[in-house]
PDB file of C-alpha atoms in Angstrom:
ATOM      1  CA  GLN A   9       0.000   0.000   0.000  1.00 89.00           C
ATOM      2  CA  VAL A  10       1.206   3.485  -0.888  1.00 94.00           C
ATOM      3  CA  GLN A  11      -0.169   6.616   0.747  1.00 97.00           C
ATOM      4  CA  LEU A  12      -0.017   9.881  -1.161  1.00 98.00           C
ATOM      5  CA  VAL A  13      -0.500  13.245   0.517  1.00 97.00           C
ATOM      6  CA  GLU A  14      -0.957  16.409  -1.519  1.00 97.00           C
ATOM      7  CA  SER A  15      -0.370  19.927  -0.266  1.00 97.00           C
ATOM      8  CA  GLY A  16       0.198  23.425  -1.571  1.00 98.00           C
ATOM      9  CA  GLY A  17      -3.195  24.301  -2.963  1.00 97.00           C
ATOM     10  CA  GLY A  18      -4.912  27.586  -2.298  1.00 97.00           C
ATOM     11  CA  LEU A  19      -6.366  30.742  -3.762  1.00 98.00           C
ATOM     12  CA  VAL A  20      -4.277  32.720  -6.242  1.00 98.00           C
ATOM     13  CA  GLN A  21      -4.923  35.528  -8.702  1.00 97.00           C
ATOM     14  CA  ALA A  22      -4.752  34.929 -12.421  1.00 98.00           C
ATOM     15  CA  GLY A  23      -1.178  35.176 -13.619  1.00 98.00           C
ATOM     16  CA  GLY A  24       0.175  33.940 -10.311  1.00 98.00           C
ATOM     17  CA  SER A  25       1.974  30.748  -9.309  1.00 98.00           C
ATOM     18  CA  LEU A  26       1.560  27.835  -6.947  1.00 98.00           C
ATOM     19  CA  ARG A  27       3.648  24.769  -6.203  1.00 98.00           C
ATOM     20  CA  LEU A  28       1.885  21.554  -5.294  1.00 98.00           C
ATOM     21  CA  SER A  29       3.583  18.716  -3.450  1.00 98.00           C
ATOM     22  CA  CYS A  30       2.779  15.025  -3.402  1.00 98.00           C
ATOM     23  CA  THR A  31       4.585  13.073  -0.707  1.00 98.00           C
ATOM     24  CA  ALA A  32       4.579   9.291  -0.924  1.00 97.00           C
ATOM     25  CA  SER A  33       4.912   6.753   1.874  1.00 96.00           C
ATOM     26  CA  ALA A  34       7.161   4.672  -0.386  1.00 92.00           C
ATOM     27  CA  ASN A  35      10.404   5.293  -2.220  1.00 92.00           C
ATOM     28  CA  ILE A  36       9.202   7.130  -5.311  1.00 93.00           C
ATOM     29  CA  PHE A  37      11.758   5.338  -7.472  1.00 91.00           C
ATOM     30  CA  THR A  38       9.908   2.073  -6.800  1.00 90.00           C
ATOM     31  CA  LEU A  39       6.839   3.579  -8.462  1.00 94.00           C
ATOM     32  CA  ASN A  40       6.187   3.208 -12.163  1.00 93.00           C
ATOM     33  CA  THR A  41       4.760   6.656 -12.813  1.00 96.00           C
ATOM     34  CA  ILE A  42       3.505   9.541 -10.713  1.00 97.00           C
ATOM     35  CA  SER A  43       0.937  11.897 -12.184  1.00 98.00           C
ATOM     36  CA  TRP A  44      -1.098  14.939 -11.368  1.00 98.00           C
ATOM     37  CA  PHE A  45      -4.758  15.053 -12.349  1.00 98.00           C
ATOM     38  CA  ARG A  46      -7.269  17.806 -11.867  1.00 98.00           C
ATOM     39  CA  GLN A  47     -11.017  17.900 -11.676  1.00 98.00           C
ATOM     40  CA  ALA A  48     -13.013  21.067 -12.233  1.00 95.00           C
ATOM     41  CA  PRO A  49     -16.516  21.313 -10.763  1.00 90.00           C
ATOM     42  CA  GLY A  50     -18.939  19.202 -12.776  1.00 93.00           C
ATOM     43  CA  LYS A  51     -16.235  17.870 -15.071  1.00 96.00           C
ATOM     44  CA  GLN A  52     -14.239  14.685 -15.398  1.00 97.00           C
ATOM     45  CA  ARG A  53     -10.820  14.184 -13.871  1.00 97.00           C
ATOM     46  CA  ASP A  54      -8.150  15.014 -16.449  1.00 97.00           C
ATOM     47  CA  LEU A  55      -4.461  14.163 -16.624  1.00 98.00           C
ATOM     48  CA  VAL A  56      -2.231  17.207 -16.211  1.00 98.00           C
ATOM     49  CA  ALA A  57       1.337  15.883 -15.998  1.00 98.00           C
ATOM     50  CA  THR A  58       3.264  12.646 -15.543  1.00 98.00           C
ATOM     51  CA  ILE A  59       6.783  11.840 -14.463  1.00 97.00           C
ATOM     52  CA  ALA A  60       8.501   8.522 -14.965  1.00 95.00           C
ATOM     53  CA  THR A  61      12.092   7.311 -14.900  1.00 86.00           C
ATOM     54  CA  SER A  62      13.172   9.000 -18.098  1.00 87.00           C
ATOM     55  CA  ARG A  63      10.319  11.182 -19.238  1.00 94.00           C
ATOM     56  CA  THR A  64       7.825  13.848 -18.384  1.00 97.00           C
ATOM     57  CA  ASP A  65       4.556  14.465 -20.203  1.00 97.00           C
ATOM     58  CA  TYR A  66       2.097  17.320 -20.063  1.00 98.00           C
ATOM     59  CA  ALA A  67      -1.416  18.042 -21.197  1.00 98.00           C
ATOM     60  CA  ASP A  68      -1.448  20.532 -24.053  1.00 97.00           C
ATOM     61  CA  SER A  69      -3.316  23.039 -21.905  1.00 97.00           C
ATOM     62  CA  VAL A  70      -0.455  23.316 -19.407  1.00 98.00           C
ATOM     63  CA  LYS A  71       2.652  22.899 -21.590  1.00 98.00           C
ATOM     64  CA  GLY A  72       5.070  25.733 -21.027  1.00 97.00           C
ATOM     65  CA  ARG A  73       3.338  26.806 -17.805  1.00 98.00           C
ATOM     66  CA  PHE A  74       3.528  23.758 -15.508  1.00 98.00           C
ATOM     67  CA  THR A  75       6.594  21.747 -14.541  1.00 98.00           C
ATOM     68  CA  ILE A  76       6.600  18.354 -12.824  1.00 98.00           C
ATOM     69  CA  SER A  77       9.677  17.320 -10.879  1.00 97.00           C
ATOM     70  CA  ARG A  78      10.709  15.023  -8.045  1.00 96.00           C
ATOM     71  CA  ASP A  79      12.947  14.894  -5.010  1.00 96.00           C
ATOM     72  CA  GLY A  80      13.910  11.326  -4.192  1.00 94.00           C
ATOM     73  CA  ALA A  81      15.355  12.235  -0.808  1.00 96.00           C
ATOM     74  CA  LYS A  82      11.939  13.539   0.236  1.00 97.00           C
ATOM     75  CA  ASN A  83       9.843  11.003  -1.697  1.00 97.00           C
ATOM     76  CA  THR A  84       8.022  13.985  -3.105  1.00 98.00           C
ATOM     77  CA  VAL A  85       6.819  15.003  -6.548  1.00 98.00           C
ATOM     78  CA  TYR A  86       6.119  18.642  -7.255  1.00 98.00           C
ATOM     79  CA  LEU A  87       3.929  20.473  -9.724  1.00 98.00           C
ATOM     80  CA  GLN A  88       5.105  24.023 -10.298  1.00 98.00           C
ATOM     81  CA  MET A  89       2.251  25.977 -11.828  1.00 98.00           C
ATOM     82  CA  ASP A  90       2.960  29.370 -13.386  1.00 98.00           C
ATOM     83  CA  ARG A  91       0.813  31.849 -15.275  1.00 98.00           C
ATOM     84  CA  LEU A  92      -2.306  30.381 -13.778  1.00 98.00           C
ATOM     85  CA  ASN A  93      -5.690  31.189 -15.239  1.00 97.00           C
ATOM     86  CA  ALA A  94      -9.275  30.563 -14.203  1.00 95.00           C
ATOM     87  CA  GLU A  95      -9.423  27.358 -16.269  1.00 95.00           C
ATOM     88  CA  ASP A  96      -6.784  25.855 -13.965  1.00 97.00           C
ATOM     89  CA  THR A  97      -9.232  25.907 -11.054  1.00 97.00           C
ATOM     90  CA  GLY A  98     -10.077  22.512  -9.628  1.00 98.00           C
ATOM     91  CA  VAL A  99      -9.087  19.801  -7.210  1.00 98.00           C
ATOM     92  CA  TYR A 100      -5.632  18.467  -7.989  1.00 98.00           C
ATOM     93  CA  TYR A 101      -4.951  14.812  -7.302  1.00 98.00           C
ATOM     94  CA  CYS A 102      -1.721  12.899  -7.191  1.00 98.00           C
ATOM     95  CA  ARG A 103      -1.738   9.369  -8.568  1.00 98.00           C
ATOM     96  CA  ALA A 104       0.990   6.753  -8.548  1.00 97.00           C
ATOM     97  CA  ASP A 105       1.140   3.255  -9.918  1.00 95.00           C
ATOM     98  CA  ARG A 106       3.371   0.364  -9.023  1.00 94.00           C
ATOM     99  CA  TRP A 107       3.903  -3.082 -10.462  1.00 92.00           C
ATOM    100  CA  ASP A 108       2.567  -5.789  -8.172  1.00 90.00           C
ATOM    101  CA  ARG A 109       4.388  -9.081  -8.655  1.00 91.00           C
ATOM    102  CA  ALA A 110       1.761 -11.096  -6.824  1.00 92.00           C
ATOM    103  CA  THR A 111      -1.008 -10.112  -9.237  1.00 93.00           C
ATOM    104  CA  MET A 112       1.242  -9.302 -12.215  1.00 94.00           C
ATOM    105  CA  SER A 113      -0.534  -6.001 -12.665  1.00 94.00           C
ATOM    106  CA  LEU A 114      -0.165  -2.283 -12.079  1.00 94.00           C
ATOM    107  CA  ILE A 115      -1.946  -1.000  -8.992  1.00 96.00           C
ATOM    108  CA  ASP A 116      -3.091   2.625  -8.764  1.00 96.00           C
ATOM    109  CA  TYR A 117      -2.883   4.769  -5.660  1.00 97.00           C
ATOM    110  CA  TRP A 118      -4.549   8.155  -5.229  1.00 98.00           C
ATOM    111  CA  GLY A 119      -4.212  11.033  -2.839  1.00 98.00           C
ATOM    112  CA  GLN A 120      -7.126  12.954  -1.345  1.00 97.00           C
ATOM    113  CA  GLY A 121      -6.604  16.023  -3.477  1.00 97.00           C
ATOM    114  CA  THR A 122      -5.853  19.682  -2.888  1.00 98.00           C
ATOM    115  CA  GLN A 123      -8.019  22.588  -4.025  1.00 98.00           C
ATOM    116  CA  VAL A 124      -6.620  25.206  -6.391  1.00 98.00           C
ATOM    117  CA  THR A 125      -8.732  28.277  -7.062  1.00 98.00           C
ATOM    118  CA  VAL A 126      -7.631  30.916  -9.546  1.00 97.00           C
ATOM    119  CA  SER A 127      -9.500  34.204  -9.377  1.00 96.00           C
ATOM    120  CA  SER A 128      -9.790  36.264 -12.521  1.00 87.00           C
TER     121      SER A 128
END
């Protein structure tokens, strides 16, 4: 079992920045991928950014504005969000997956989410 705890959300004006943190209870280098998702009110949960061993990927809507990174010593993945706009408002969730040898499958783990509100 892997616990994920997000932090860093809050209220920010359009054009501002926030940095979200996702701290895992396991060594993050034992995880396959770690991603950030967001869910706006009344909408589905969408993938924002992913970090894996040798790659990072971003949704088109955040490319050039958001940066995902990790600190292995702290078992933490960050999402630096710059030039925020109202469309970035939502609950941001951290998700990790890990290969389970007993079931020969990837198992997903989710955090509880952190609210980001961008005022225009």
